[in-house]
Short mmCIF file of C-alpha atoms in Angstrom, two decimals:
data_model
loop_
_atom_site.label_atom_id
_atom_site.label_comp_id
_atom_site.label_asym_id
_atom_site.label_seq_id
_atom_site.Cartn_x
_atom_site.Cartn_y
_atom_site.Cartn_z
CA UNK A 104 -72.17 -61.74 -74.67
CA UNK A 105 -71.37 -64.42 -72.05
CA UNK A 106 -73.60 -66.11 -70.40
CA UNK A 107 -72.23 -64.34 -66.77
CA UNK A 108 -72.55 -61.16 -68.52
CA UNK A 109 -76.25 -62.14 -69.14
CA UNK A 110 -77.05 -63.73 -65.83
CA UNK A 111 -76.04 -60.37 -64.51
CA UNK A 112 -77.68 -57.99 -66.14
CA UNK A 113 -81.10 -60.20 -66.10
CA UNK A 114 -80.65 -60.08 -62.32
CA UNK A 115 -80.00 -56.05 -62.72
CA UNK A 116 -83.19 -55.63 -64.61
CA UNK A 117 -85.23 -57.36 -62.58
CA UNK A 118 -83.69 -55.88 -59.61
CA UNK A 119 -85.10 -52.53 -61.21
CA UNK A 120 -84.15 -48.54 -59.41
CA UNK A 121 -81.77 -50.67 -56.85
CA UNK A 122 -78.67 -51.76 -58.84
CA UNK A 123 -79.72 -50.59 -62.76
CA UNK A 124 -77.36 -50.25 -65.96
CA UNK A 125 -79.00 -53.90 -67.38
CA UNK A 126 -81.47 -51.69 -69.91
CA UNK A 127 -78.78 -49.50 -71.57
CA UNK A 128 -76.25 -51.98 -72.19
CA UNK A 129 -79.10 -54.21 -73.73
CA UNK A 130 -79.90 -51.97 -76.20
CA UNK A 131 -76.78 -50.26 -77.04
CA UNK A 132 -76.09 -49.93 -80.63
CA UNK A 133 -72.85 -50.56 -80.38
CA UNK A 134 -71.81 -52.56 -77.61
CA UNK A 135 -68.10 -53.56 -78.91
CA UNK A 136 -67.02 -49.72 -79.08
CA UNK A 137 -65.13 -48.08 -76.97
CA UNK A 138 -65.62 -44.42 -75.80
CA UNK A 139 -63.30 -42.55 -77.89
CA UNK A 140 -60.09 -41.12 -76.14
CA UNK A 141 -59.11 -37.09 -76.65
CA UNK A 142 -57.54 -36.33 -79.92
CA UNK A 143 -56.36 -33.26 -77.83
CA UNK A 144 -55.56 -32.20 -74.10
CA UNK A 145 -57.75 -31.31 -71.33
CA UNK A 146 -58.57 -30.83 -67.99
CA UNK A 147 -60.44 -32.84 -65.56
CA UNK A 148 -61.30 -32.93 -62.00
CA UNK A 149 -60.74 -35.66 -59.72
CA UNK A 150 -63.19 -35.79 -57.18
CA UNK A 151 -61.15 -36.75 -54.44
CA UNK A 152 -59.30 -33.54 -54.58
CA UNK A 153 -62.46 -31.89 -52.52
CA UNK A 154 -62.94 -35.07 -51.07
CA UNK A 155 -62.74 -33.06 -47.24
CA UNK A 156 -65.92 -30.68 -48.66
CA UNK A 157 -68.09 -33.94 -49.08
CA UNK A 158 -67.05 -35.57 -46.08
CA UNK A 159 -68.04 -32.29 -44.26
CA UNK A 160 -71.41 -31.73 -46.06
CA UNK A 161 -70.39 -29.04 -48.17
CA UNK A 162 -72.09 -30.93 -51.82
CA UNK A 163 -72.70 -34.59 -53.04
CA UNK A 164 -71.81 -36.52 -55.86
CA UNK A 165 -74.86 -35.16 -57.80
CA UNK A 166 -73.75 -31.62 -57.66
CA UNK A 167 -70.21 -32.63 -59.03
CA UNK A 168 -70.89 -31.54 -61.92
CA UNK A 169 -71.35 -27.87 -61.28
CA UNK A 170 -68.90 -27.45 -59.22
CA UNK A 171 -66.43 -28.65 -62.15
CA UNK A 172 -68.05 -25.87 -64.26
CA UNK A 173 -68.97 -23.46 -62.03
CA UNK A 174 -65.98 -23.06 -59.86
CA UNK A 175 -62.95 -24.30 -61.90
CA UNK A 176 -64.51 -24.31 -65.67
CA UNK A 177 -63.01 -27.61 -66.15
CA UNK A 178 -64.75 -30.17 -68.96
CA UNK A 179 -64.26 -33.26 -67.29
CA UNK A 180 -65.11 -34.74 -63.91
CA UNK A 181 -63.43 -38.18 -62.66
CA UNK A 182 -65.28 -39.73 -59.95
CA UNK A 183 -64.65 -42.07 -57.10
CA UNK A 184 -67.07 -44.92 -56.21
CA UNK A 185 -67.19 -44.41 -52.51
CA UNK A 186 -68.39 -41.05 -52.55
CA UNK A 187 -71.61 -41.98 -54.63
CA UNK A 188 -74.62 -41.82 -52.68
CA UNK A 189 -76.69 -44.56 -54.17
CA UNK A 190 -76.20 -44.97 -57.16
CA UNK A 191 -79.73 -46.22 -58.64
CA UNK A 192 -81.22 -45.88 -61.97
CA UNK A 193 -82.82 -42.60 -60.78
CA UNK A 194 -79.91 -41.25 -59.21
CA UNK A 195 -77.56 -41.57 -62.32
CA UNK A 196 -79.97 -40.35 -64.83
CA UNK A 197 -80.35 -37.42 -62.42
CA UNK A 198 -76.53 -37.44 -62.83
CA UNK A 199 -75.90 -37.97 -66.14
CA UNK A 200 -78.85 -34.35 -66.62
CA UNK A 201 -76.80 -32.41 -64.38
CA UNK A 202 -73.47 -33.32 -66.70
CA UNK A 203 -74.96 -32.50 -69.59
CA UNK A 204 -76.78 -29.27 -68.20
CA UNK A 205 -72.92 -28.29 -67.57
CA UNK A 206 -71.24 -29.39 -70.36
CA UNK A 207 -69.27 -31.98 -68.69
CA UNK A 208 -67.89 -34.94 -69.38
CA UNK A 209 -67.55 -37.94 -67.29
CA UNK A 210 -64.24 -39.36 -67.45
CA UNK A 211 -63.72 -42.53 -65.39
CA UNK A 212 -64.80 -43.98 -62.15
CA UNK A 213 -61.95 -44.47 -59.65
CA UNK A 214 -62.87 -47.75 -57.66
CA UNK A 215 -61.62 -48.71 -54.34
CA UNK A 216 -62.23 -51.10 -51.53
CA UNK A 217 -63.48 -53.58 -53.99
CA UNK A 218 -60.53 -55.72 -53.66
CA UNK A 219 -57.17 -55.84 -55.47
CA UNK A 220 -56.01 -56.59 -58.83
CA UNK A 221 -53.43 -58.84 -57.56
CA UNK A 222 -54.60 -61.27 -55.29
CA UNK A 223 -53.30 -64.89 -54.13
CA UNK A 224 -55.96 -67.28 -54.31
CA UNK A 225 -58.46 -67.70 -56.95
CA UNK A 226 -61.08 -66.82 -54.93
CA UNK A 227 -60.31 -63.58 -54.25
CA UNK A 228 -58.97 -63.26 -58.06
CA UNK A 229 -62.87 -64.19 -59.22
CA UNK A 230 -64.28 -61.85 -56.20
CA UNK A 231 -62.19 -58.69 -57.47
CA UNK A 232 -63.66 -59.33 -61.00
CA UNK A 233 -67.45 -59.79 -59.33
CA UNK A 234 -66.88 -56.68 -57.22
CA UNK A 235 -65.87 -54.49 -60.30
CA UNK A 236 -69.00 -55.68 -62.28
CA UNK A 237 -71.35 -53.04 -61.16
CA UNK A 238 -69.05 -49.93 -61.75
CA UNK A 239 -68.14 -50.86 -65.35
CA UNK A 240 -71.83 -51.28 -65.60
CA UNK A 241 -72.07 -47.79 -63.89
CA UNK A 242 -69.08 -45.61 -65.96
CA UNK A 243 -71.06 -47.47 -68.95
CA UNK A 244 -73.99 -46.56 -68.42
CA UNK A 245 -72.40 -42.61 -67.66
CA UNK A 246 -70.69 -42.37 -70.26
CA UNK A 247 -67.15 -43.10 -68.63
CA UNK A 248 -64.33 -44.56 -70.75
CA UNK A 249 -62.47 -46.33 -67.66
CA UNK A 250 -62.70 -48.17 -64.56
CA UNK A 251 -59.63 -46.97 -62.22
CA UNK A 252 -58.53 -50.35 -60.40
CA UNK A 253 -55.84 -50.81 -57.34
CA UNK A 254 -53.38 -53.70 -57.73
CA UNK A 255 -50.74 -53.53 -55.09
CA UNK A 256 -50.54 -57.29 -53.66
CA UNK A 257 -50.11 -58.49 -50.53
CA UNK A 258 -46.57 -57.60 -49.13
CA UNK A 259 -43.71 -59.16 -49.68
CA UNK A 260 -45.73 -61.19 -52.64
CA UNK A 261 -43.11 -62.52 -54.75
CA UNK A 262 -43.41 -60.25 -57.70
CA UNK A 263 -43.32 -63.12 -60.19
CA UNK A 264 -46.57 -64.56 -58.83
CA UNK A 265 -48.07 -61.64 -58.77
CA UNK A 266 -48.19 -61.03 -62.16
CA UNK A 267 -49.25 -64.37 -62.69
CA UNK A 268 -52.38 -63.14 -60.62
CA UNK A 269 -52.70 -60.08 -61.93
CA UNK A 270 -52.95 -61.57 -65.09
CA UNK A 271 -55.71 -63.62 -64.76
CA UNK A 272 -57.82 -61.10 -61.85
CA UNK A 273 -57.73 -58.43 -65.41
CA UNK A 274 -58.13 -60.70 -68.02
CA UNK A 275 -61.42 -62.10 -66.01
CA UNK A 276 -62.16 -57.99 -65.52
CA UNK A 277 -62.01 -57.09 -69.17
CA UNK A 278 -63.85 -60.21 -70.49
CA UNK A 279 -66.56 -58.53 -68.68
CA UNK A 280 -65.92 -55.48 -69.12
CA UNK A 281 -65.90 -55.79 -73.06
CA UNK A 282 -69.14 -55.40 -74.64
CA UNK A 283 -69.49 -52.16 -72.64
CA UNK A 284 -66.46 -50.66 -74.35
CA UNK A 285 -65.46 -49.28 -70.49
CA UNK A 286 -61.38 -49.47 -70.41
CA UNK A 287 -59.85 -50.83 -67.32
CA UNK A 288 -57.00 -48.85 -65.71
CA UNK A 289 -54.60 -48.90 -62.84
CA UNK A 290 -53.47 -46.29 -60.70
CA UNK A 291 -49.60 -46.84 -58.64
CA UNK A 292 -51.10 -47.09 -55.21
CA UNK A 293 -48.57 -48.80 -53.32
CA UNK A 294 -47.04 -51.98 -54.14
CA UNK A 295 -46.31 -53.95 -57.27
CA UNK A 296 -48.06 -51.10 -58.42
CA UNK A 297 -45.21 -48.86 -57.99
CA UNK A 298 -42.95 -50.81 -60.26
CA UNK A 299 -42.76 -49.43 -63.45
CA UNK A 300 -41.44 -52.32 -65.00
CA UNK A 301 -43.69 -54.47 -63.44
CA UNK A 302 -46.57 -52.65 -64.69
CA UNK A 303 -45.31 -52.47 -68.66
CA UNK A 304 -44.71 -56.35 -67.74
CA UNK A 305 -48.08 -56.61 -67.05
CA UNK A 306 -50.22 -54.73 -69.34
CA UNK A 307 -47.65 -56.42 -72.46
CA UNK A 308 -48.93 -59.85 -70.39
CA UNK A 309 -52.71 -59.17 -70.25
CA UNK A 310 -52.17 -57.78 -74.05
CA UNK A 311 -55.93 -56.52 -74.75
CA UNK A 312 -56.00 -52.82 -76.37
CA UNK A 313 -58.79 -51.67 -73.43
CA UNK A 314 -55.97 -52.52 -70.31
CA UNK A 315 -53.48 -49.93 -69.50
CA UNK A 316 -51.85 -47.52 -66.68
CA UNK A 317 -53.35 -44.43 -65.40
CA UNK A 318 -50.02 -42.89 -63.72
CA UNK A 319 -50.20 -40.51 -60.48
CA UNK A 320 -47.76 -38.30 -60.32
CA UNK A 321 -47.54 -38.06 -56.59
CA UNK A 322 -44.52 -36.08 -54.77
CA UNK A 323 -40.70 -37.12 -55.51
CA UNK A 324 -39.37 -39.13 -53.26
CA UNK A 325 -36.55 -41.41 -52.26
CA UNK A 326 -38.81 -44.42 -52.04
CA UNK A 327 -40.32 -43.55 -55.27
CA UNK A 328 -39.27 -41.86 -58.54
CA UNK A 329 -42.35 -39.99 -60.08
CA UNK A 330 -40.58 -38.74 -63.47
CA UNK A 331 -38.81 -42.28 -64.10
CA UNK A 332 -42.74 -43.90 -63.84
CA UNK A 333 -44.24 -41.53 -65.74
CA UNK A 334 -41.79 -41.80 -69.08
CA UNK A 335 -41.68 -45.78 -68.09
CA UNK A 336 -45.74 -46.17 -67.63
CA UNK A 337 -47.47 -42.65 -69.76
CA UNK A 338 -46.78 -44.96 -73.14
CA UNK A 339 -49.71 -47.25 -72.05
CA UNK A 340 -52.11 -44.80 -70.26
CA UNK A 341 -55.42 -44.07 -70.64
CA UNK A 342 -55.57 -40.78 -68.08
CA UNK A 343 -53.19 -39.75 -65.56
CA UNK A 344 -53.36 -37.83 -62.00
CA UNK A 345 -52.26 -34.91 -62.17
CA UNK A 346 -50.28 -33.67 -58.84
CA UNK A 347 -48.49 -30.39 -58.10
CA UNK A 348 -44.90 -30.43 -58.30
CA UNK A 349 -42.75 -28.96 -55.51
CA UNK A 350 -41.98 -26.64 -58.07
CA UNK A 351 -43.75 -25.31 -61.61
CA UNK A 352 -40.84 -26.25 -63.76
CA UNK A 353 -40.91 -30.10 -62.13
CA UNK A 354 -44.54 -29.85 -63.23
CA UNK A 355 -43.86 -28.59 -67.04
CA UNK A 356 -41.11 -31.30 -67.39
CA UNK A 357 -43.65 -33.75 -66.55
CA UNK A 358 -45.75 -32.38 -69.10
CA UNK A 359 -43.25 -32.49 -71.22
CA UNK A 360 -42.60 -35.77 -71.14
CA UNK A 361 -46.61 -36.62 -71.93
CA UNK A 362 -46.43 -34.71 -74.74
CA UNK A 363 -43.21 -36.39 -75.95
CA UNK A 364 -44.25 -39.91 -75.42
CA UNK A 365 -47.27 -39.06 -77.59
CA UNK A 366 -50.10 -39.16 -74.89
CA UNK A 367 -53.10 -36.89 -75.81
CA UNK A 368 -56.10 -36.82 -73.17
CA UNK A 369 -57.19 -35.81 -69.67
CA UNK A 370 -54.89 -34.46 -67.07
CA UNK A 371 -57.42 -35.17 -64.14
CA UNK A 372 -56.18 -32.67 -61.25
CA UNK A 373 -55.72 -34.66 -58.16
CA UNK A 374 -54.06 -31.65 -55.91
CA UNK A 375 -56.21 -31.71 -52.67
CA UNK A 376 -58.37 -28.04 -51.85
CA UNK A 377 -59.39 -25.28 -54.67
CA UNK A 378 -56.22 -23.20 -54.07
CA UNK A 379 -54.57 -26.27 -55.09
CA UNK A 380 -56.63 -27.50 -58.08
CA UNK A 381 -56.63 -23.60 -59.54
CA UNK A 382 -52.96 -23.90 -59.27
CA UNK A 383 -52.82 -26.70 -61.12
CA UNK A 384 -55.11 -25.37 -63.81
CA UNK A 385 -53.24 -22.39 -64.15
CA UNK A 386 -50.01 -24.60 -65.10
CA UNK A 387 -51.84 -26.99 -67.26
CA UNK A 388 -53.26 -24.23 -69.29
CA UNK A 389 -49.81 -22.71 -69.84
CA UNK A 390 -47.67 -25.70 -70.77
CA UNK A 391 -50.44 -27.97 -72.74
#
């Protein structure tokens, strides 16, 4: 363990309920393992899809988990970091009972405004890494296999340089991030991002076996081609967003072409509002 790595989590344990994660990564049995991936397919639920019913009151983070089982009888839940409440010691052991009272699984944490993946100066390169510290401490201490990072750039970044960045900003991330076994991801959110090559450029660059792509699907369109990213990108992935197609065949050639490339694993369902999501678990169901 590195000596940052230990500064850290002394300062988390003596920080006690207010940040947390220090004790069980201590005494792990295994710290070098990583969560194993799905030897089959299955469905999770991301939790921005209902992200409108949290913002209006409807449930918390904390009662995720039900509402994965309860409403949808989905086995996975895939959480974003903004919507968690506060996440002490208390709070995540309360989570981590009401997942298991369910029978669910929690997938990943999907991080944003932590900074970006691809930044130009080294101080915001070492900042991203910093920021990102707590939540693979977090999805460790869940249960999560991944961290979900952005890495779009600043615009008009000459795309050369920014791998350069990128490079370093996840090599920093996953040095970090490895005794926990949590898996660092990135989503195309805009950006270099959105390059397909650029991202297979990238994860052959940074070259460690817990760094890869976690492809969203999104709509079709002319500034972006979601079936070309998906074959280009699925190869490397660790999870994917699932999105309705405009139509259901669009959606079972996408399949398709997860099952062809090999991928086995979640299909979280990203489709925004229940008629959505049971839409999209109808068509999972039928073509996995």
């Amino acid at each position: 363990m590195s000596s940052t790595r230990r500064d850290f989590l002394k300062t988390a344990a003596l920080a006690g309920g207010a940040t947390l994660m220090a004790p069980h990564l201590i005494h792990a049995k295994d710290p070098t393992a990583m969560p194993p991936f799905p030897a089959k397919d299955d469905i999770s639920l991301a939790q921005w899809a209902l992200v409108d019913e949290i913002r209006k009151g409807k449930w918390k983070t904390l009662d995720f988990p039900k509402v994965a089982r309860k409403d949808f009888d989905l086995n996975g839940i895939e959480f974003v970091n903004t919507l968690f409440e506060v996440p002490t010691i208390t709070y995540l052991n309360q989570l981590r009972q009401n997942a298991a009272d369910q029978g669910v699984e929690m997938v990943l944490i999907m991080v944003d405004a932590e900074g970006d993946g691809a930044e130009p100066t080294a101080e915001l390169r070492r900042q991203f890494e910093v920021n990102h510290r707590k939540w693979v401490d977090i999805a460790h201490y869940l249960g999560c296999h991944a961290v979900r990072t952005n890495c779009r750039a600043p615009e008009g970044a000459d795309p050369e340089e920014a791998l350069k960045w990128a490079t370093e900003s996840y090599q920093m991330l996953l040095d970090y991030a490895r005794p926990s076994g949590v898996r660092i991801v990135i989503e195309n959110h805009g950006g270099v991002s959105n390059d397909a090559d650029w991202m297979v450029r990238l994860v052959k660059a940074v070259d460690d076996p817990a760094f890869g792509t976690y492809p969203d699907w999104r709509q079709p369109g002319r500034d972006f081609d979601n079936i070309a990213y998906l074959r280009k990108t699925i190869p490397y992935a660790f999870g994917q967003s699932y999105r309705n197609q405009p139509t259901e065949a669009e959606s079972a050639a996408m399949i398709k072409i997860s099952q062809d490339s090999g991928y086995t694993g979640w299909y979280g369902i990203e489709s925004s509002g229940r008629e959505a999501i049971k839409e999209g678990i109808r068509i999972l169901k039928k073509y996995l």
